[in-house]
mmCIF file of C-alpha atoms in Angstrom:
data_model
loop_
_atom_site.group_PDB
_atom_site.id
_atom_site.type_symbol
_atom_site.label_atom_id
_atom_site.label_comp_id
_atom_site.label_asym_id
_atom_site.label_seq_id
_atom_site.Cartn_x
_atom_site.Cartn_y
_atom_site.Cartn_z
ATOM 1 C CA MET A 1 0.000 0.000 0.000
ATOM 2 C CA LEU A 2 1.249 3.481 -0.789
ATOM 3 C CA VAL A 3 1.437 6.261 1.737
ATOM 4 C CA ARG A 4 -1.607 8.478 1.384
ATOM 5 C CA SER A 5 -1.320 12.254 1.421
ATOM 6 C CA PHE A 6 -3.971 14.227 3.291
ATOM 7 C CA PHE A 7 -4.955 17.833 2.642
ATOM 8 C CA ALA A 8 -7.385 20.399 3.982
ATOM 9 C CA PRO A 9 -10.726 20.558 2.098
ATOM 10 C CA ALA A 10 -9.835 23.990 0.739
ATOM 11 C CA ASP A 11 -6.841 22.474 -1.038
ATOM 12 C CA LEU A 12 -8.764 19.565 -2.557
ATOM 13 C CA LYS A 13 -9.768 21.166 -5.866
ATOM 14 C CA LYS A 14 -6.276 22.582 -6.438
ATOM 15 C CA ILE A 15 -4.584 19.209 -5.803
ATOM 16 C CA MET A 16 -6.948 17.299 -8.077
ATOM 17 C CA VAL A 17 -6.381 19.558 -11.090
ATOM 18 C CA GLU A 18 -2.680 20.405 -10.754
ATOM 19 C CA THR A 19 0.339 18.230 -11.522
ATOM 20 C CA PRO A 20 1.541 16.547 -8.292
ATOM 21 C CA LYS A 21 4.964 17.623 -7.025
ATOM 22 C CA GLY A 22 6.314 14.110 -7.523
ATOM 23 C CA LEU A 23 5.804 14.479 -11.280
ATOM 24 C CA ARG A 24 7.340 17.969 -11.551
ATOM 25 C CA LEU A 25 10.922 18.851 -12.456
ATOM 26 C CA HIS A 26 12.698 19.998 -9.271
ATOM 27 C CA ILE A 27 15.132 22.903 -9.661
ATOM 28 C CA GLY A 28 17.226 23.827 -6.623
ATOM 29 C CA LEU A 29 19.093 27.094 -6.040
ATOM 30 C CA PHE A 30 22.263 26.899 -3.974
ATOM 31 C CA GLY A 31 24.837 29.422 -2.880
ATOM 32 C CA LYS A 32 25.890 31.709 -0.069
ATOM 33 C CA ARG A 33 23.573 33.857 1.991
ATOM 34 C CA ASN A 34 22.349 36.920 0.138
ATOM 35 C CA ALA A 35 23.554 35.603 -3.223
ATOM 36 C CA GLY A 36 20.168 36.495 -4.709
ATOM 37 C CA LYS A 37 18.631 33.017 -4.919
ATOM 38 C CA SER A 38 15.147 34.175 -3.914
ATOM 39 C CA SER A 39 15.301 37.137 -6.290
ATOM 40 C CA LEU A 40 16.239 34.803 -9.138
ATOM 41 C CA ILE A 41 13.206 32.602 -8.499
ATOM 42 C CA ASN A 42 10.964 35.667 -8.637
ATOM 43 C CA ALA A 43 12.624 36.862 -11.840
ATOM 44 C CA LEU A 44 12.441 33.441 -13.519
ATOM 45 C CA THR A 45 8.745 33.015 -12.737
ATOM 46 C CA ASN A 46 7.710 36.661 -13.071
ATOM 47 C CA GLN A 47 6.057 36.272 -9.670
ATOM 48 C CA LYS A 48 6.878 37.348 -6.133
ATOM 49 C CA ILE A 49 6.853 33.830 -4.730
ATOM 50 C CA SER A 50 9.978 34.087 -2.559
ATOM 51 C CA ILE A 51 10.637 36.596 0.221
ATOM 52 C CA VAL A 52 13.508 38.903 -0.692
ATOM 53 C CA SER A 53 15.549 40.902 1.818
ATOM 54 C CA GLU A 54 18.967 42.509 1.997
ATOM 55 C CA VAL A 55 19.402 40.797 5.366
ATOM 56 C CA ALA A 56 21.572 37.703 4.898
ATOM 57 C CA GLY A 57 19.932 34.441 5.896
ATOM 58 C CA THR A 58 16.292 35.317 5.118
ATOM 59 C CA THR A 59 15.743 31.783 3.792
ATOM 60 C CA THR A 60 16.323 29.464 6.750
ATOM 61 C CA ASP A 61 14.984 26.138 5.439
ATOM 62 C CA PRO A 62 14.448 24.681 1.975
ATOM 63 C CA VAL A 63 11.232 26.184 0.610
ATOM 64 C CA GLU A 64 9.452 24.565 -2.322
ATOM 65 C CA LYS A 65 7.590 26.726 -4.824
ATOM 66 C CA ALA A 66 5.428 24.884 -7.364
ATOM 67 C CA CYS A 67 4.823 26.877 -10.533
ATOM 68 C CA GLU A 68 4.891 26.756 -14.340
ATOM 69 C CA LEU A 69 8.046 27.469 -16.347
ATOM 70 C CA ALA A 70 7.343 27.714 -20.067
ATOM 71 C CA PRO A 71 7.924 25.725 -22.173
ATOM 72 C CA ILE A 72 8.938 23.019 -19.654
ATOM 73 C CA GLY A 73 5.614 23.142 -17.829
ATOM 74 C CA PRO A 74 5.091 22.283 -14.160
ATOM 75 C CA VAL A 75 8.233 22.617 -12.027
ATOM 76 C CA VAL A 76 9.198 23.068 -8.391
ATOM 77 C CA PHE A 77 11.795 25.671 -7.453
ATOM 78 C CA ILE A 78 13.581 24.972 -4.174
ATOM 79 C CA ASP A 79 14.969 28.012 -2.383
ATOM 80 C CA THR A 80 17.671 26.948 0.083
ATOM 81 C CA ALA A 81 19.567 28.443 2.995
ATOM 82 C CA GLY A 82 23.059 29.781 2.369
ATOM 83 C CA VAL A 83 25.867 27.242 2.436
ATOM 84 C CA ASP A 84 28.011 29.718 4.368
ATOM 85 C CA ASP A 85 25.634 29.947 7.338
ATOM 86 C CA VAL A 86 27.322 29.902 10.750
ATOM 87 C CA GLY A 87 26.654 28.831 14.320
ATOM 88 C CA ALA A 88 24.977 25.648 15.533
ATOM 89 C CA LEU A 89 21.627 26.537 13.959
ATOM 90 C CA GLY A 90 23.319 27.753 10.784
ATOM 91 C CA LEU A 91 25.214 24.490 10.373
ATOM 92 C CA ALA A 92 21.946 22.577 10.749
ATOM 93 C CA ARG A 93 20.508 24.717 7.941
ATOM 94 C CA VAL A 94 23.531 23.963 5.775
ATOM 95 C CA GLU A 95 23.006 20.239 6.313
ATOM 96 C CA ARG A 96 19.391 20.563 5.141
ATOM 97 C CA THR A 97 20.559 22.465 2.084
ATOM 98 C CA ARG A 98 23.125 19.789 1.246
ATOM 99 C CA ALA A 99 20.451 17.117 1.638
ATOM 100 C CA VAL A 100 18.415 18.832 -1.087
ATOM 101 C CA LEU A 101 21.528 18.938 -3.255
ATOM 102 C CA GLU A 102 21.484 15.126 -3.375
ATOM 103 C CA TRP A 103 18.188 14.751 -5.197
ATOM 104 C CA VAL A 104 17.258 17.835 -7.264
ATOM 105 C CA ASP A 105 16.867 17.332 -11.006
ATOM 106 C CA ILE A 106 18.679 20.570 -11.902
ATOM 107 C CA ALA A 107 20.889 22.727 -9.678
ATOM 108 C CA LEU A 108 21.539 26.450 -10.053
ATOM 109 C CA VAL A 109 24.726 27.478 -8.239
ATOM 110 C CA VAL A 110 24.289 31.193 -7.546
ATOM 111 C CA ALA A 111 27.378 33.349 -6.967
ATOM 112 C CA ASN A 112 28.872 36.718 -7.851
ATOM 113 C CA ALA A 113 32.196 37.898 -9.218
ATOM 114 C CA ARG A 114 33.250 39.658 -6.020
ATOM 115 C CA ASP A 115 33.494 36.815 -3.491
ATOM 116 C CA PHE A 116 33.427 33.558 -5.459
ATOM 117 C CA ASP A 117 35.421 31.053 -3.378
ATOM 118 C CA GLU A 118 35.595 27.445 -2.214
ATOM 119 C CA CYS A 119 31.919 27.450 -1.146
ATOM 120 C CA GLU A 120 30.784 27.627 -4.752
ATOM 121 C CA SER A 121 33.675 25.479 -6.000
ATOM 122 C CA ASP A 122 32.704 22.710 -3.577
ATOM 123 C CA LEU A 123 29.077 22.887 -4.692
ATOM 124 C CA VAL A 124 30.019 22.534 -8.359
ATOM 125 C CA GLU A 125 32.390 19.648 -7.652
ATOM 126 C CA HIS A 126 29.809 17.801 -5.562
ATOM 127 C CA LEU A 127 27.193 18.202 -8.287
ATOM 128 C CA ARG A 128 29.688 16.844 -10.812
ATOM 129 C CA LYS A 129 30.166 13.720 -8.662
ATOM 130 C CA LEU A 130 26.419 13.280 -8.359
ATOM 131 C CA GLY A 131 25.930 13.707 -12.100
ATOM 132 C CA THR A 132 23.376 16.449 -11.490
ATOM 133 C CA PRO A 133 22.800 18.840 -14.414
ATOM 134 C CA ALA A 134 23.776 22.326 -13.219
ATOM 135 C CA VAL A 135 24.120 25.960 -14.243
ATOM 136 C CA LEU A 136 26.620 28.356 -12.701
ATOM 137 C CA VAL A 137 24.756 31.657 -12.286
ATOM 138 C CA ILE A 138 26.935 34.735 -11.791
ATOM 139 C CA ASN A 139 24.325 37.037 -10.291
ATOM 140 C CA LYS A 140 24.421 40.761 -9.403
ATOM 141 C CA SER A 141 26.495 41.318 -12.516
ATOM 142 C CA ASP A 142 25.591 45.027 -12.634
ATOM 143 C CA LEU A 143 26.859 45.546 -9.082
ATOM 144 C CA HIS A 144 29.866 43.231 -9.411
ATOM 145 C CA PRO A 145 30.951 43.044 -13.075
ATOM 146 C CA ALA A 146 32.807 39.915 -14.175
ATOM 147 C CA ASP A 147 35.958 40.411 -16.250
ATOM 148 C CA GLU A 148 37.137 37.978 -18.923
ATOM 149 C CA ALA A 149 39.698 36.349 -16.634
ATOM 150 C CA PHE A 150 36.970 35.544 -14.108
ATOM 151 C CA MET A 151 34.648 34.166 -16.791
ATOM 152 C CA THR A 152 37.459 31.980 -18.136
ATOM 153 C CA ARG A 153 37.830 30.482 -14.649
ATOM 154 C CA MET A 154 34.081 29.867 -14.468
ATOM 155 C CA ARG A 155 33.897 28.163 -17.865
ATOM 156 C CA ALA A 156 36.674 25.813 -16.756
ATOM 157 C CA TYR A 157 34.149 24.086 -14.478
ATOM 158 C CA GLY A 158 32.615 22.551 -17.580
ATOM 159 C CA ILE A 159 28.993 23.553 -16.934
ATOM 160 C CA PRO A 160 26.896 26.352 -18.475
ATOM 161 C CA VAL A 161 27.712 29.809 -17.079
ATOM 162 C CA VAL A 162 25.151 32.617 -17.202
ATOM 163 C CA LEU A 163 25.546 36.256 -16.150
ATOM 164 C CA THR A 164 22.405 37.678 -14.525
ATOM 165 C CA ASP A 165 21.082 40.527 -12.490
ATOM 166 C CA ALA A 166 17.822 39.559 -10.823
ATOM 167 C CA GLU A 167 16.906 43.146 -9.975
ATOM 168 C CA THR A 168 17.009 44.366 -13.586
ATOM 169 C CA LYS A 169 16.225 40.922 -15.051
ATOM 170 C CA ALA A 170 19.352 41.127 -17.180
ATOM 171 C CA GLY A 171 20.345 37.650 -18.348
ATOM 172 C CA ILE A 172 17.159 35.999 -17.045
ATOM 173 C CA ALA A 173 16.163 34.949 -20.566
ATOM 174 C CA ASP A 174 19.590 33.316 -20.976
ATOM 175 C CA LEU A 175 19.209 31.514 -17.643
ATOM 176 C CA ARG A 176 15.759 30.288 -18.580
ATOM 177 C CA LYS A 177 17.149 28.964 -21.882
ATOM 178 C CA ALA A 178 19.987 27.156 -20.061
ATOM 179 C CA ILE A 179 17.446 25.471 -17.782
ATOM 180 C CA ILE A 180 15.273 24.491 -20.751
ATOM 181 C CA ASP A 181 18.282 23.030 -22.585
ATOM 182 C CA LEU A 182 19.258 20.914 -19.561
ATOM 183 C CA ALA A 183 15.677 19.723 -19.098
ATOM 184 C CA ALA A 184 15.488 18.686 -22.753
ATOM 185 C CA ASN A 185 18.896 17.052 -23.085
ATOM 186 C CA ARG A 186 20.073 15.905 -19.648
ATOM 187 C CA ILE A 187 16.933 14.812 -17.785
ATOM 188 C CA PRO A 188 15.730 11.256 -18.519
ATOM 189 C CA LYS A 189 12.067 10.866 -19.321
ATOM 190 C CA ASP A 190 9.860 9.564 -16.514
ATOM 191 C CA ARG A 191 9.078 5.884 -16.582
ATOM 192 C CA ALA A 192 5.432 4.989 -17.005
ATOM 193 C CA LEU A 193 3.588 3.596 -14.004
ATOM 194 C CA VAL A 194 1.521 1.087 -15.968
ATOM 195 C CA GLY A 195 1.573 2.271 -19.579
ATOM 196 C CA ASP A 196 4.519 0.023 -20.482
ATOM 197 C CA LEU A 197 2.448 -3.082 -19.715
ATOM 198 C CA VAL A 198 -0.544 -2.361 -21.966
ATOM 199 C CA GLN A 199 -1.480 -1.433 -25.507
ATOM 200 C CA ALA A 200 -4.409 0.379 -27.073
ATOM 201 C CA GLY A 201 -7.635 -1.531 -26.574
ATOM 202 C CA ASP A 202 -6.414 -3.584 -23.594
ATOM 203 C CA THR A 203 -8.560 -3.780 -20.475
ATOM 204 C CA VAL A 204 -7.034 -3.334 -17.018
ATOM 205 C CA VAL A 205 -8.829 -3.955 -13.741
ATOM 206 C CA LEU A 206 -7.764 -1.501 -11.029
ATOM 207 C CA VAL A 207 -8.588 -2.608 -7.493
ATOM 208 C CA THR A 208 -8.841 0.425 -5.225
ATOM 209 C CA PRO A 209 -10.304 -0.244 -1.782
ATOM 210 C CA ILE A 210 -12.100 2.585 0.001
ATOM 211 C CA ASP A 211 -11.128 2.225 3.649
ATOM 212 C CA THR A 212 -10.706 4.506 6.653
ATOM 213 C CA GLY A 213 -7.392 5.756 5.276
ATOM 214 C CA ALA A 214 -8.686 6.730 1.835
ATOM 215 C CA PRO A 215 -8.669 10.495 1.244
ATOM 216 C CA LYS A 216 -12.203 11.865 1.351
ATOM 217 C CA GLY A 217 -13.598 12.625 -2.075
ATOM 218 C CA ARG A 218 -10.630 11.395 -4.119
ATOM 219 C CA LEU A 219 -8.229 8.592 -4.913
ATOM 220 C CA ILE A 220 -4.573 8.446 -3.938
ATOM 221 C CA LEU A 221 -2.070 9.795 -6.437
ATOM 222 C CA PRO A 222 -0.841 6.471 -7.963
ATOM 223 C CA GLN A 223 -4.419 5.413 -8.647
ATOM 224 C CA VAL A 224 -5.167 8.661 -10.436
ATOM 225 C CA GLN A 225 -1.880 8.393 -12.338
ATOM 226 C CA ALA A 226 -2.699 4.839 -13.460
ATOM 227 C CA ILE A 227 -6.108 5.888 -14.771
ATOM 228 C CA ARG A 228 -4.590 8.804 -16.672
ATOM 229 C CA GLU A 229 -1.870 6.635 -18.242
ATOM 230 C CA LEU A 230 -4.414 4.040 -19.349
ATOM 231 C CA LEU A 231 -6.510 6.754 -20.959
ATOM 232 C CA ASP A 232 -3.411 8.155 -22.658
ATOM 233 C CA ALA A 233 -2.659 4.656 -23.996
ATOM 234 C CA HIS A 234 -6.247 4.331 -25.298
ATOM 235 C CA ALA A 235 -6.708 1.338 -23.025
ATOM 236 C CA LYS A 236 -9.797 0.615 -20.951
ATOM 237 C CA CYS A 237 -9.850 0.532 -17.181
ATOM 238 C CA LEU A 238 -12.390 -0.971 -14.826
ATOM 239 C CA VAL A 239 -12.099 0.399 -11.278
ATOM 240 C CA VAL A 240 -13.530 -1.807 -8.534
ATOM 241 C CA GLN A 241 -13.158 -2.601 -4.864
ATOM 242 C CA GLN A 242 -11.709 -5.920 -3.742
ATOM 243 C CA ASP A 243 -15.114 -7.591 -3.238
ATOM 244 C CA ARG A 244 -15.951 -7.216 -6.947
ATOM 245 C CA VAL A 245 -12.802 -8.563 -8.614
ATOM 246 C CA ALA A 246 -13.980 -12.089 -9.527
ATOM 247 C CA GLU A 247 -17.397 -10.788 -10.583
ATOM 248 C CA SER A 248 -15.886 -8.091 -12.783
ATOM 249 C CA ILE A 249 -13.464 -10.461 -14.518
ATOM 250 C CA ALA A 250 -16.278 -12.942 -15.179
ATOM 251 C CA GLU A 251 -18.436 -10.244 -16.768
ATOM 252 C CA LEU A 252 -15.767 -9.224 -19.288
ATOM 253 C CA ARG A 253 -16.058 -10.687 -22.801
ATOM 254 C CA HIS A 254 -12.274 -11.079 -22.904
ATOM 255 C CA PRO A 255 -9.908 -11.543 -19.936
ATOM 256 C CA PRO A 256 -8.202 -8.338 -18.785
ATOM 257 C CA LYS A 257 -4.623 -7.736 -19.865
ATOM 258 C CA LEU A 258 -3.703 -6.921 -16.270
ATOM 259 C CA VAL A 259 -5.081 -6.677 -12.755
ATOM 260 C CA MET A 260 -3.466 -3.974 -10.618
ATOM 261 C CA ALA A 261 -4.352 -3.897 -6.942
ATOM 262 C CA ASP A 262 -3.756 -1.985 -3.778
ATOM 263 C CA SER A 263 -1.074 -3.888 -1.881
ATOM 264 C CA GLN A 264 -3.125 -4.244 1.298
ATOM 265 C CA VAL A 265 -5.705 -6.433 -0.465
ATOM 266 C CA ILE A 266 -3.328 -8.300 -2.755
ATOM 267 C CA MET A 267 -3.874 -11.718 -1.159
ATOM 268 C CA ASP A 268 -7.661 -11.429 -1.560
ATOM 269 C CA VAL A 269 -7.303 -10.157 -5.135
ATOM 270 C CA ALA A 270 -4.835 -12.927 -6.036
ATOM 271 C CA ALA A 271 -7.363 -15.525 -4.860
ATOM 272 C CA GLN A 272 -9.987 -14.041 -7.212
ATOM 273 C CA THR A 273 -7.721 -13.608 -10.244
ATOM 274 C CA PRO A 274 -7.082 -16.595 -12.558
ATOM 275 C CA GLU A 275 -3.425 -17.615 -12.706
ATOM 276 C CA ASP A 276 -3.143 -16.829 -16.407
ATOM 277 C CA ILE A 277 -4.009 -13.139 -15.858
ATOM 278 C CA PRO A 278 -0.994 -10.961 -14.954
ATOM 279 C CA LEU A 279 -1.238 -9.381 -11.518
ATOM 280 C CA THR A 280 0.676 -6.523 -9.918
ATOM 281 C CA THR A 281 0.221 -3.755 -7.324
ATOM 282 C CA PHE A 282 0.305 0.016 -7.460
ATOM 283 C CA SER A 283 3.305 0.071 -5.132
ATOM 284 C CA ILE A 284 5.320 -2.453 -7.129
ATOM 285 C CA GLN A 285 4.699 -0.354 -10.225
ATOM 286 C CA MET A 286 5.878 2.666 -8.247
ATOM 287 C CA ALA A 287 9.126 0.786 -7.591
ATOM 288 C CA TYR A 288 9.448 0.358 -11.353
ATOM 289 C CA SER A 289 8.438 3.918 -12.216
ATOM 290 C CA LYS A 290 10.143 5.870 -9.425
ATOM 291 C CA ALA A 291 13.127 3.705 -8.454
ATOM 292 C CA ASP A 292 14.585 0.331 -9.488
ATOM 293 C CA VAL A 293 12.235 -2.603 -9.072
ATOM 294 C CA ILE A 294 15.053 -5.086 -9.704
ATOM 295 C CA GLU A 295 17.220 -3.718 -6.903
ATOM 296 C CA MET A 296 14.246 -3.439 -4.573
ATOM 297 C CA ALA A 297 13.136 -6.999 -5.339
ATOM 298 C CA ARG A 298 16.662 -8.098 -4.465
ATOM 299 C CA GLY A 299 16.387 -6.169 -1.213
ATOM 300 C CA THR A 300 13.114 -7.899 -0.332
ATOM 301 C CA ALA A 301 14.996 -11.169 0.166
ATOM 302 C CA ALA A 302 16.567 -9.673 3.303
ATOM 303 C CA LEU A 303 13.186 -9.989 5.034
ATOM 304 C CA ALA A 304 13.626 -13.767 5.037
ATOM 305 C CA SER A 305 16.751 -13.587 7.226
ATOM 306 C CA LEU A 306 15.626 -11.186 9.964
ATOM 307 C CA GLU A 307 16.647 -12.158 13.481
ATOM 308 C CA ASP A 308 15.743 -11.083 17.012
ATOM 309 C CA GLY A 309 16.947 -7.568 17.709
ATOM 310 C CA ASP A 310 17.396 -6.579 14.054
ATOM 311 C CA ARG A 311 16.573 -2.966 13.290
ATOM 312 C CA VAL A 312 14.209 -2.204 10.407
ATOM 313 C CA LEU A 313 13.681 1.327 9.106
ATOM 314 C CA ILE A 314 10.366 2.225 7.484
ATOM 315 C CA CYS A 315 10.819 5.304 5.278
ATOM 316 C CA GLU A 316 7.916 7.562 4.348
ATOM 317 C CA THR A 317 8.464 10.494 2.014
ATOM 318 C CA CYS A 318 5.326 12.382 3.003
ATOM 319 C CA SER A 319 4.195 13.506 6.446
ATOM 320 C CA HIS A 320 0.562 12.415 6.484
ATOM 321 C CA HIS A 321 -1.350 12.154 9.736
ATOM 322 C CA PRO A 322 -1.022 8.596 11.150
ATOM 323 C CA GLN A 323 -4.264 6.603 11.023
ATOM 324 C CA LYS A 324 -5.534 4.167 13.634
ATOM 325 C CA ASP A 325 -4.435 1.270 11.428
ATOM 326 C CA ASP A 326 -1.617 3.082 9.600
ATOM 327 C CA ILE A 327 0.116 1.011 6.931
ATOM 328 C CA GLY A 328 3.684 2.052 7.772
ATOM 329 C CA ARG A 329 3.455 2.422 11.519
ATOM 330 C CA ILE A 330 0.984 -0.334 12.401
ATOM 331 C CA LYS A 331 0.227 -2.896 9.680
ATOM 332 C CA ILE A 332 3.656 -3.604 8.180
ATOM 333 C CA PRO A 333 5.337 -3.863 11.623
ATOM 334 C CA ARG A 334 2.565 -6.202 12.798
ATOM 335 C CA TRP A 335 2.756 -8.382 9.687
ATOM 336 C CA LEU A 336 6.568 -8.489 9.862
ATOM 337 C CA ARG A 337 6.553 -9.723 13.441
ATOM 338 C CA GLN A 338 3.842 -12.261 12.662
ATOM 339 C CA LYS A 339 5.670 -13.596 9.597
ATOM 340 C CA THR A 340 9.139 -13.765 11.142
ATOM 341 C CA GLY A 341 8.224 -14.531 14.731
ATOM 342 C CA LYS A 342 11.140 -12.294 15.700
ATOM 343 C CA ASP A 343 11.496 -9.449 18.177
ATOM 344 C CA LEU A 344 12.312 -6.682 15.718
ATOM 345 C CA GLN A 345 13.196 -3.053 16.415
ATOM 346 C CA ILE A 346 11.134 -1.107 13.888
ATOM 347 C CA GLU A 347 11.650 2.629 13.415
ATOM 348 C CA VAL A 348 9.995 5.159 11.114
ATOM 349 C CA ALA A 349 11.629 8.069 9.223
ATOM 350 C CA VAL A 350 9.080 10.601 7.997
ATOM 351 C CA GLY A 351 9.211 13.190 5.217
ATOM 352 C CA LYS A 352 12.311 14.043 3.239
ATOM 353 C CA ASP A 353 14.679 13.479 6.149
ATOM 354 C CA PHE A 354 16.736 10.378 5.436
ATOM 355 C CA PRO A 355 19.438 9.065 7.805
ATOM 356 C CA VAL A 356 22.988 9.598 6.650
ATOM 357 C CA ASP A 357 24.163 6.460 8.447
ATOM 358 C CA LEU A 358 22.065 3.480 7.366
ATOM 359 C CA THR A 359 24.401 0.759 8.622
ATOM 360 C CA PRO A 360 22.498 0.093 11.891
ATOM 361 C CA TYR A 361 19.577 -1.283 9.874
ATOM 362 C CA LYS A 362 19.149 -4.778 8.509
ATOM 363 C CA VAL A 363 16.700 -3.622 5.853
ATOM 364 C CA LEU A 364 14.955 -0.420 4.717
ATOM 365 C CA ILE A 365 11.279 -0.505 3.723
ATOM 366 C CA GLN A 366 10.460 2.527 1.575
ATOM 367 C CA CYS A 367 6.993 3.828 0.732
ATOM 368 C CA GLY A 368 6.020 4.218 -2.912
ATOM 369 C CA GLY A 369 7.337 7.780 -3.088
ATOM 370 C CA CYS A 370 4.318 9.241 -4.831
ATOM 371 C CA VAL A 371 5.066 12.774 -3.576
ATOM 372 C CA VAL A 372 8.756 12.883 -4.550
ATOM 373 C CA THR A 373 10.682 12.578 -7.797
ATOM 374 C CA ARG A 374 12.369 9.541 -9.282
ATOM 375 C CA ARG A 375 15.752 11.162 -8.695
ATOM 376 C CA HIS A 376 14.894 11.476 -4.999
ATOM 377 C CA MET A 377 14.017 7.788 -4.765
ATOM 378 C CA LEU A 378 17.144 6.776 -6.665
ATOM 379 C CA MET A 379 19.222 8.900 -4.274
ATOM 380 C CA ARG A 380 17.912 6.869 -1.354
ATOM 381 C CA LEU A 381 18.506 3.611 -3.167
ATOM 382 C CA ARG A 382 22.022 4.711 -4.085
ATOM 383 C CA ALA A 383 22.807 5.584 -0.461
ATOM 384 C CA ALA A 384 21.511 2.214 0.730
ATOM 385 C CA HIS A 385 23.512 0.336 -1.896
ATOM 386 C CA ALA A 386 26.699 2.254 -1.039
ATOM 387 C CA GLN A 387 26.335 1.195 2.605
ATOM 388 C CA ASN A 388 25.376 -2.386 1.714
ATOM 389 C CA VAL A 389 21.927 -2.087 3.308
ATOM 390 C CA PRO A 390 19.089 -3.819 1.401
ATOM 391 C CA MET A 391 16.105 -1.664 0.461
ATOM 392 C CA THR A 392 12.628 -2.787 -0.545
ATOM 393 C CA ASN A 393 9.287 -0.992 -0.649
ATOM 394 C CA TYR A 394 5.788 -1.308 0.761
ATOM 395 C CA GLY A 395 4.288 -3.231 -2.152
ATOM 396 C CA LEU A 396 7.100 -5.756 -2.429
ATOM 397 C CA THR A 397 7.161 -6.213 1.347
ATOM 398 C CA ILE A 398 3.425 -6.742 1.685
ATOM 399 C CA SER A 399 3.325 -9.141 -1.257
ATOM 400 C CA TYR A 400 6.155 -11.130 0.362
ATOM 401 C CA LEU A 401 4.400 -11.173 3.732
ATOM 402 C CA GLN A 402 1.133 -12.261 2.084
ATOM 403 C CA GLY A 403 2.866 -15.067 0.175
ATOM 404 C CA VAL A 404 2.194 -13.781 -3.363
ATOM 405 C CA LEU A 405 5.436 -11.988 -4.227
ATOM 406 C CA GLU A 406 6.590 -14.403 -6.927
ATOM 407 C CA ARG A 407 3.258 -14.215 -8.669
ATOM 408 C CA VAL A 408 3.085 -10.415 -8.757
ATOM 409 C CA LEU A 409 6.688 -10.196 -9.963
ATOM 410 C CA LEU A 410 5.901 -12.216 -13.094
ATOM 411 C CA CYS A 411 5.288 -8.835 -14.786
ATOM 412 C CA HIS A 412 8.959 -8.060 -14.083
ATOM 413 C CA PRO A 413 10.915 -11.264 -14.769
ATOM 414 C CA GLU A 414 14.330 -9.690 -14.137
ATOM 415 C CA ALA A 415 13.145 -8.519 -10.723
ATOM 416 C CA LEU A 416 11.798 -11.989 -9.965
ATOM 417 C CA LYS A 417 15.149 -13.519 -10.867
ATOM 418 C CA ALA A 418 16.993 -10.988 -8.681
ATOM 419 C CA TYR A 419 14.754 -11.878 -5.747
ATOM 420 C CA ARG A 420 15.242 -15.621 -6.216
ATOM 421 C CA ASP A 421 19.006 -15.271 -6.614
ATOM 422 C CA ALA A 422 19.226 -13.158 -3.436
ATOM 423 C CA LEU A 423 17.314 -15.797 -1.481
ATOM 424 C CA THR A 424 19.873 -18.464 -2.341
ATOM 425 C CA LYS A 425 22.901 -16.422 -1.219
#
């Protein structure tokens, strides 16, 4: 089951008609305090969406601003605290800024010609190591002109360099073009959630239970995304609850090409779905779309070797209000203990905070990540792999605990093989 996001009623219409943040290009601005990052966001968007002040350190935490950037479309600008902040609180802000640096799609390193130093050099070098597309923005160019020698040094970094002045909007068109070029040429296209598994005319049964955790008046994001992709593919979708699966399949003239279910009801749905009809879950498809389903299937095998005292970290990327039978905090821990019979130490990390040191944990169980980008999910998977800590996700975990994992992985044969191979090691 995927983590559900909850919103105030006043926000409901806006959320249902706008592109979710997890499907938007994320553009982060990084640099020293008072480099003009907030002013640049306002200039790029032609809106006053960031607070601007001459007082250094106005932005204290990463602030996300969802907007449209033509011709790219829906994006999120992330305004960050200065990397030169000082003091105990300032250093904590710097750490939050550097955390954002790990997962943005495009980074704008904002500096000026007067005091460019190792702060900006370190940012550029770190982005190079991460493989993050970046632009070096030499801002306040009217106040601090850049001579040719300085520009030669900047071009040596090997990334686009743009001279701007946010106050007069000089160079903003050039910066916008540099961002557009990176988005077109350096950003991989999103993977489909379900569209890769169907063709025009196919019928897909979507099983979406309406329980106490379902958002009032709407479906959760992956369900909406699946419906949209099926419509885009000119396929047909039949949306039912889990008590109507067998009946719905029987009423179809031809068997469905695929049954896609909420993970929490997968065992019930599997019992109603003939073996010759492919079966998967929304969360497993999220592992394919947002991360690496092969690597996560491999990580699922670690659940079979849990022992008393092992620490398990459940990672949620949103900060929804816990429900009385919450999937991450209640159900998965309960099912894990029942399946393994072990005394496990289960912890939960919420939101975009992700532990730097993962080595204390035997396995990480990640939510579907519907509110974050694919790059964000891959960052987490990369960190886990680097520290040799297996990572799986909610859908793979629940399918394993319910005894149907091998069946639902038939849609992803390489992932099934990775899981089987990991079990035998």
